[in-house]
């Protein structure tokens, strides 16, 4: 039986935004389906997405704020807010 993953599940697992997950999978021609779950339309991806996202994670040098937050021992939201304030000045 094939397993399906929601964009949100993948976003949390790979610490990337849902938009980044969708863009990566679409660029690699991974099919998705629209499902109605608890009254909400949810985009789901078949298990082929894992190989693509694992490869992307291995080769991607993008800085992940959540990793910095862990390393610095601060709350991720606090770090994001601080970075936004710095960026606006």
mmCIF file of N, CA and C in Angstrom:
data_model
loop_
_atom_site.group_PDB
_atom_site.id
_atom_site.type_symbol
_atom_site.label_atom_id
_atom_site.label_comp_id
_atom_site.label_asym_id
_atom_site.label_seq_id
_atom_site.Cartn_x
_atom_site.Cartn_y
_atom_site.Cartn_z
ATOM 1 N N UNK A 1 0.843 -1.193 0.000
ATOM 2 C CA UNK A 1 0.000 0.000 0.000
ATOM 3 C C UNK A 1 0.889 1.257 0.000
ATOM 4 N N UNK A 2 0.536 2.171 -0.833
ATOM 5 C CA UNK A 2 1.316 3.396 -0.978
ATOM 6 C C UNK A 2 0.990 4.373 0.147
ATOM 7 N N UNK A 3 2.000 5.087 0.611
ATOM 8 C CA UNK A 3 1.786 6.079 1.661
ATOM 9 C C UNK A 3 1.781 7.466 1.042
ATOM 10 N N UNK A 4 0.926 8.320 1.551
ATOM 11 C CA UNK A 4 0.823 9.693 1.081
ATOM 12 C C UNK A 4 1.219 10.637 2.199
ATOM 13 N N UNK A 5 1.836 11.752 1.832
ATOM 14 C CA UNK A 5 2.296 12.751 2.790
ATOM 15 C C UNK A 5 1.653 14.087 2.457
ATOM 16 N N UNK A 6 1.231 14.822 3.476
ATOM 17 C CA UNK A 6 0.713 16.172 3.229
ATOM 18 C C UNK A 6 1.889 17.124 3.085
ATOM 19 N N UNK A 7 1.643 18.247 2.453
ATOM 20 C CA UNK A 7 2.680 19.274 2.326
ATOM 21 C C UNK A 7 3.144 19.714 3.714
ATOM 22 N N UNK A 8 2.223 19.840 4.649
ATOM 23 C CA UNK A 8 2.574 20.256 6.010
ATOM 24 C C UNK A 8 3.498 19.242 6.671
ATOM 25 N N UNK A 9 3.196 17.951 6.541
ATOM 26 C CA UNK A 9 4.064 16.911 7.114
ATOM 27 C C UNK A 9 5.482 17.024 6.552
ATOM 28 N N UNK A 10 5.569 17.196 5.246
ATOM 29 C CA UNK A 10 6.876 17.291 4.597
ATOM 30 C C UNK A 10 7.606 18.563 5.014
ATOM 31 N N UNK A 11 6.861 19.637 5.150
ATOM 32 C CA UNK A 11 7.444 20.911 5.567
ATOM 33 C C UNK A 11 8.065 20.791 6.962
ATOM 34 N N UNK A 12 7.378 20.151 7.870
ATOM 35 C CA UNK A 12 7.895 19.967 9.227
ATOM 36 C C UNK A 12 9.086 19.016 9.243
ATOM 37 N N UNK A 13 8.993 17.938 8.481
ATOM 38 C CA UNK A 13 10.070 16.948 8.447
ATOM 39 C C UNK A 13 11.367 17.532 7.892
ATOM 40 N N UNK A 14 11.267 18.324 6.823
ATOM 41 C CA UNK A 14 12.462 18.839 6.154
ATOM 42 C C UNK A 14 12.791 20.282 6.531
ATOM 43 N N UNK A 15 12.038 20.862 7.456
ATOM 44 C CA UNK A 15 12.292 22.217 7.947
ATOM 45 C C UNK A 15 12.372 23.231 6.815
ATOM 46 N N UNK A 16 11.424 23.145 5.924
ATOM 47 C CA UNK A 16 11.318 24.078 4.800
ATOM 48 C C UNK A 16 9.889 24.579 4.729
ATOM 49 N N UNK A 17 9.689 25.720 4.102
ATOM 50 C CA UNK A 17 8.332 26.252 3.977
ATOM 51 C C UNK A 17 7.514 25.368 3.039
ATOM 52 N N UNK A 18 6.192 25.371 3.215
ATOM 53 C CA UNK A 18 5.357 24.612 2.284
ATOM 54 C C UNK A 18 5.602 25.016 0.833
ATOM 55 N N UNK A 19 5.807 26.316 0.590
ATOM 56 C CA UNK A 19 6.080 26.779 -0.774
ATOM 57 C C UNK A 19 7.342 26.176 -1.356
ATOM 58 N N UNK A 20 8.383 26.056 -0.536
ATOM 59 C CA UNK A 20 9.636 25.452 -0.997
ATOM 60 C C UNK A 20 9.438 23.970 -1.296
ATOM 61 N N UNK A 21 8.683 23.284 -0.446
ATOM 62 C CA UNK A 21 8.392 21.859 -0.663
ATOM 63 C C UNK A 21 7.657 21.681 -1.993
ATOM 64 N N UNK A 22 6.608 22.459 -2.183
ATOM 65 C CA UNK A 22 5.803 22.357 -3.410
ATOM 66 C C UNK A 22 6.661 22.649 -4.635
ATOM 67 N N UNK A 23 7.442 23.719 -4.594
ATOM 68 C CA UNK A 23 8.285 24.098 -5.732
ATOM 69 C C UNK A 23 9.273 22.981 -6.068
ATOM 70 N N UNK A 24 9.929 22.436 -5.057
ATOM 71 C CA UNK A 24 10.904 21.361 -5.274
ATOM 72 C C UNK A 24 10.244 20.149 -5.900
ATOM 73 N N UNK A 25 9.101 19.752 -5.391
ATOM 74 C CA UNK A 25 8.432 18.561 -5.912
ATOM 75 C C UNK A 25 7.873 18.789 -7.307
ATOM 76 N N UNK A 26 7.326 19.963 -7.553
ATOM 77 C CA UNK A 26 6.814 20.259 -8.895
ATOM 78 C C UNK A 26 7.950 20.295 -9.913
ATOM 79 N N UNK A 27 9.092 20.876 -9.540
ATOM 80 C CA UNK A 27 10.247 20.930 -10.447
ATOM 81 C C UNK A 27 10.758 19.531 -10.792
ATOM 82 N N UNK A 28 10.494 18.565 -9.921
ATOM 83 C CA UNK A 28 10.929 17.191 -10.144
ATOM 84 C C UNK A 28 9.789 16.286 -10.614
ATOM 85 N N UNK A 29 8.718 16.923 -11.083
ATOM 86 C CA UNK A 29 7.571 16.214 -11.663
ATOM 87 C C UNK A 29 6.972 15.151 -10.748
ATOM 88 N N UNK A 30 6.899 15.451 -9.454
ATOM 89 C CA UNK A 30 6.250 14.553 -8.513
ATOM 90 C C UNK A 30 4.768 14.925 -8.468
ATOM 91 N N UNK A 31 3.922 13.936 -8.672
ATOM 92 C CA UNK A 31 2.485 14.174 -8.719
ATOM 93 C C UNK A 31 1.901 14.364 -7.327
ATOM 94 N N UNK A 32 0.888 15.195 -7.268
ATOM 95 C CA UNK A 32 0.158 15.396 -6.020
ATOM 96 C C UNK A 32 -1.323 15.213 -6.304
ATOM 97 N N UNK A 33 -2.065 15.058 -5.215
ATOM 98 C CA UNK A 33 -3.517 14.978 -5.307
ATOM 99 C C UNK A 33 -4.110 15.945 -4.302
ATOM 100 N N UNK A 34 -5.322 16.364 -4.578
ATOM 101 C CA UNK A 34 -6.049 17.216 -3.654
ATOM 102 C C UNK A 34 -7.042 16.328 -2.909
ATOM 103 N N UNK A 35 -6.967 16.344 -1.583
ATOM 104 C CA UNK A 35 -7.889 15.554 -0.758
ATOM 105 C C UNK A 35 -8.607 16.481 0.200
ATOM 106 N N UNK A 36 -9.820 16.126 0.514
ATOM 107 C CA UNK A 36 -10.588 16.861 1.502
ATOM 108 C C UNK A 36 -10.409 16.157 2.841
ATOM 109 N N UNK A 37 -9.725 16.805 3.772
ATOM 110 C CA UNK A 37 -9.467 16.239 5.093
ATOM 111 C C UNK A 37 -10.020 17.208 6.132
ATOM 112 N N UNK A 38 -10.942 16.722 6.939
ATOM 113 C CA UNK A 38 -11.590 17.548 7.969
ATOM 114 C C UNK A 38 -12.135 18.855 7.396
ATOM 115 N N UNK A 39 -12.700 18.778 6.206
ATOM 116 C CA UNK A 39 -13.312 19.950 5.602
ATOM 117 C C UNK A 39 -12.347 20.909 4.933
ATOM 118 N N UNK A 40 -11.064 20.540 4.873
ATOM 119 C CA UNK A 40 -10.051 21.405 4.251
ATOM 120 C C UNK A 40 -9.424 20.688 3.061
ATOM 121 N N UNK A 41 -9.190 21.435 1.999
ATOM 122 C CA UNK A 41 -8.466 20.876 0.857
ATOM 123 C C UNK A 41 -6.990 20.787 1.231
ATOM 124 N N UNK A 42 -6.434 19.612 1.082
ATOM 125 C CA UNK A 42 -5.043 19.352 1.447
ATOM 126 C C UNK A 42 -4.345 18.715 0.256
ATOM 127 N N UNK A 43 -3.168 19.223 -0.037
ATOM 128 C CA UNK A 43 -2.378 18.649 -1.119
ATOM 129 C C UNK A 43 -1.544 17.512 -0.543
ATOM 130 N N UNK A 44 -1.641 16.334 -1.156
ATOM 131 C CA UNK A 44 -0.882 15.179 -0.680
ATOM 132 C C UNK A 44 0.022 14.669 -1.793
ATOM 133 N N UNK A 45 1.129 14.058 -1.376
ATOM 134 C CA UNK A 45 2.174 13.609 -2.292
ATOM 135 C C UNK A 45 2.441 12.135 -2.049
ATOM 136 N N UNK A 46 2.701 11.378 -3.129
ATOM 137 C CA UNK A 46 2.992 9.960 -2.927
ATOM 138 C C UNK A 46 4.430 9.777 -2.447
ATOM 139 N N UNK A 47 4.776 8.554 -2.103
ATOM 140 C CA UNK A 47 6.063 8.282 -1.456
ATOM 141 C C UNK A 47 7.274 8.589 -2.345
ATOM 142 N N UNK A 48 7.088 8.807 -3.645
ATOM 143 C CA UNK A 48 8.204 9.202 -4.517
ATOM 144 C C UNK A 48 8.810 10.536 -4.077
ATOM 145 N N UNK A 49 8.053 11.316 -3.343
ATOM 146 C CA UNK A 49 8.534 12.634 -2.924
ATOM 147 C C UNK A 49 9.703 12.528 -1.948
ATOM 148 N N UNK A 50 9.767 11.464 -1.165
ATOM 149 C CA UNK A 50 10.799 11.339 -0.131
ATOM 150 C C UNK A 50 12.196 11.304 -0.747
ATOM 151 N N UNK A 51 12.377 10.525 -1.794
ATOM 152 C CA UNK A 51 13.695 10.436 -2.443
ATOM 153 C C UNK A 51 14.148 11.807 -2.949
ATOM 154 N N UNK A 52 13.238 12.545 -3.564
ATOM 155 C CA UNK A 52 13.553 13.874 -4.091
ATOM 156 C C UNK A 52 13.930 14.822 -2.956
ATOM 157 N N UNK A 53 13.154 14.823 -1.888
ATOM 158 C CA UNK A 53 13.418 15.740 -0.778
ATOM 159 C C UNK A 53 14.663 15.351 0.007
ATOM 160 N N UNK A 54 14.945 14.061 0.120
ATOM 161 C CA UNK A 54 16.177 13.612 0.784
ATOM 162 C C UNK A 54 17.403 14.075 0.002
ATOM 163 N N UNK A 55 17.349 13.944 -1.320
ATOM 164 C CA UNK A 55 18.457 14.387 -2.166
ATOM 165 C C UNK A 55 18.630 15.905 -2.050
ATOM 166 N N UNK A 56 17.528 16.631 -2.067
ATOM 167 C CA UNK A 56 17.576 18.087 -1.927
ATOM 168 C C UNK A 56 18.196 18.462 -0.580
ATOM 169 N N UNK A 57 17.820 17.760 0.470
ATOM 170 C CA UNK A 57 18.355 18.051 1.809
ATOM 171 C C UNK A 57 19.860 17.793 1.866
ATOM 172 N N UNK A 58 20.323 16.763 1.174
ATOM 173 C CA UNK A 58 21.761 16.433 1.165
ATOM 174 C C UNK A 58 22.583 17.473 0.408
ATOM 175 N N UNK A 59 22.003 18.064 -0.608
ATOM 176 C CA UNK A 59 22.772 18.957 -1.484
ATOM 177 C C UNK A 59 22.469 20.434 -1.265
ATOM 178 N N UNK A 60 21.515 20.736 -0.416
ATOM 179 C CA UNK A 60 21.084 22.122 -0.211
ATOM 180 C C UNK A 60 21.905 22.773 0.899
ATOM 181 N N UNK A 61 22.503 23.906 0.601
ATOM 182 C CA UNK A 61 23.295 24.637 1.592
ATOM 183 C C UNK A 61 22.518 25.785 2.228
ATOM 184 N N UNK A 62 21.207 25.802 2.038
ATOM 185 C CA UNK A 62 20.384 26.871 2.581
ATOM 186 C C UNK A 62 20.450 26.861 4.105
ATOM 187 N N UNK A 63 20.574 28.044 4.670
ATOM 188 C CA UNK A 63 20.573 28.178 6.124
ATOM 189 C C UNK A 63 19.140 28.012 6.626
ATOM 190 N N UNK A 64 18.975 27.159 7.610
ATOM 191 C CA UNK A 64 17.660 26.926 8.187
ATOM 192 C C UNK A 64 17.615 27.604 9.557
ATOM 193 N N UNK A 65 16.716 28.558 9.698
ATOM 194 C CA UNK A 65 16.634 29.336 10.931
ATOM 195 C C UNK A 65 16.412 28.442 12.141
ATOM 196 N N UNK A 66 15.615 27.395 11.990
ATOM 197 C CA UNK A 66 15.354 26.526 13.136
ATOM 198 C C UNK A 66 16.639 25.862 13.622
ATOM 199 N N UNK A 67 17.554 25.546 12.710
ATOM 200 C CA UNK A 67 18.838 24.960 13.111
ATOM 201 C C UNK A 67 19.667 25.974 13.911
ATOM 202 N N UNK A 68 19.675 27.228 13.457
ATOM 203 C CA UNK A 68 20.387 28.276 14.189
ATOM 204 C C UNK A 68 19.786 28.473 15.580
ATOM 205 N N UNK A 69 18.471 28.452 15.656
ATOM 206 C CA UNK A 69 17.807 28.639 16.943
ATOM 207 C C UNK A 69 18.223 27.551 17.929
ATOM 208 N N UNK A 70 18.276 26.314 17.462
ATOM 209 C CA UNK A 70 18.704 25.209 18.322
ATOM 210 C C UNK A 70 20.150 25.411 18.754
ATOM 211 N N UNK A 71 20.996 25.741 17.796
ATOM 212 C CA UNK A 71 22.418 25.936 18.090
ATOM 213 C C UNK A 71 22.643 27.081 19.091
ATOM 214 N N UNK A 72 21.846 28.148 18.961
ATOM 215 C CA UNK A 72 21.983 29.295 19.847
ATOM 216 C C UNK A 72 21.217 29.128 21.159
ATOM 217 N N UNK A 73 20.361 28.120 21.215
ATOM 218 C CA UNK A 73 19.578 27.885 22.416
ATOM 219 C C UNK A 73 18.494 28.923 22.644
ATOM 220 N N UNK A 74 17.909 29.426 21.535
ATOM 221 C CA UNK A 74 16.831 30.412 21.642
ATOM 222 C C UNK A 74 15.591 29.891 20.929
ATOM 223 N N UNK A 75 14.462 30.497 21.268
ATOM 224 C CA UNK A 75 13.204 30.143 20.631
ATOM 225 C C UNK A 75 13.230 30.549 19.153
ATOM 226 N N UNK A 76 12.774 29.672 18.286
ATOM 227 C CA UNK A 76 12.810 29.955 16.841
ATOM 228 C C UNK A 76 11.995 31.199 16.491
ATOM 229 N N UNK A 77 10.815 31.363 17.088
ATOM 230 C CA UNK A 77 9.994 32.542 16.799
ATOM 231 C C UNK A 77 10.711 33.814 17.232
ATOM 232 N N UNK A 78 11.356 33.782 18.378
ATOM 233 C CA UNK A 78 12.118 34.934 18.868
ATOM 234 C C UNK A 78 13.229 35.303 17.877
ATOM 235 N N UNK A 79 13.939 34.298 17.378
ATOM 236 C CA UNK A 79 15.014 34.535 16.416
ATOM 237 C C UNK A 79 14.459 35.111 15.113
ATOM 238 N N UNK A 80 13.361 34.548 14.624
ATOM 239 C CA UNK A 80 12.742 35.061 13.395
ATOM 240 C C UNK A 80 12.313 36.517 13.560
ATOM 241 N N UNK A 81 11.679 36.815 14.701
ATOM 242 C CA UNK A 81 11.232 38.193 14.958
ATOM 243 C C UNK A 81 12.417 39.152 15.000
ATOM 244 N N UNK A 82 13.501 38.733 15.661
ATOM 245 C CA UNK A 82 14.699 39.577 15.747
ATOM 246 C C UNK A 82 15.287 39.817 14.358
ATOM 247 N N UNK A 83 15.322 38.784 13.539
ATOM 248 C CA UNK A 83 15.872 38.921 12.186
ATOM 249 C C UNK A 83 15.010 39.854 11.336
ATOM 250 N N UNK A 84 13.693 39.776 11.510
ATOM 251 C CA UNK A 84 12.799 40.674 10.781
ATOM 252 C C UNK A 84 13.048 42.121 11.172
ATOM 253 N N UNK A 85 13.191 42.354 12.488
ATOM 254 C CA UNK A 85 13.428 43.727 12.969
ATOM 255 C C UNK A 85 14.754 44.269 12.412
ATOM 256 N N UNK A 86 15.776 43.457 12.398
ATOM 257 C CA UNK A 86 17.071 43.876 11.861
ATOM 258 C C UNK A 86 16.952 44.182 10.375
ATOM 259 N N UNK A 87 16.213 43.375 9.668
ATOM 260 C CA UNK A 87 16.049 43.515 8.228
ATOM 261 C C UNK A 87 15.286 44.788 7.860
ATOM 262 N N UNK A 88 14.441 45.280 8.752
ATOM 263 C CA UNK A 88 13.646 46.469 8.466
ATOM 264 C C UNK A 88 14.383 47.763 8.766
ATOM 265 N N UNK A 89 15.585 47.665 9.351
ATOM 266 C CA UNK A 89 16.340 48.882 9.681
ATOM 267 C C UNK A 89 17.457 49.128 8.715
#
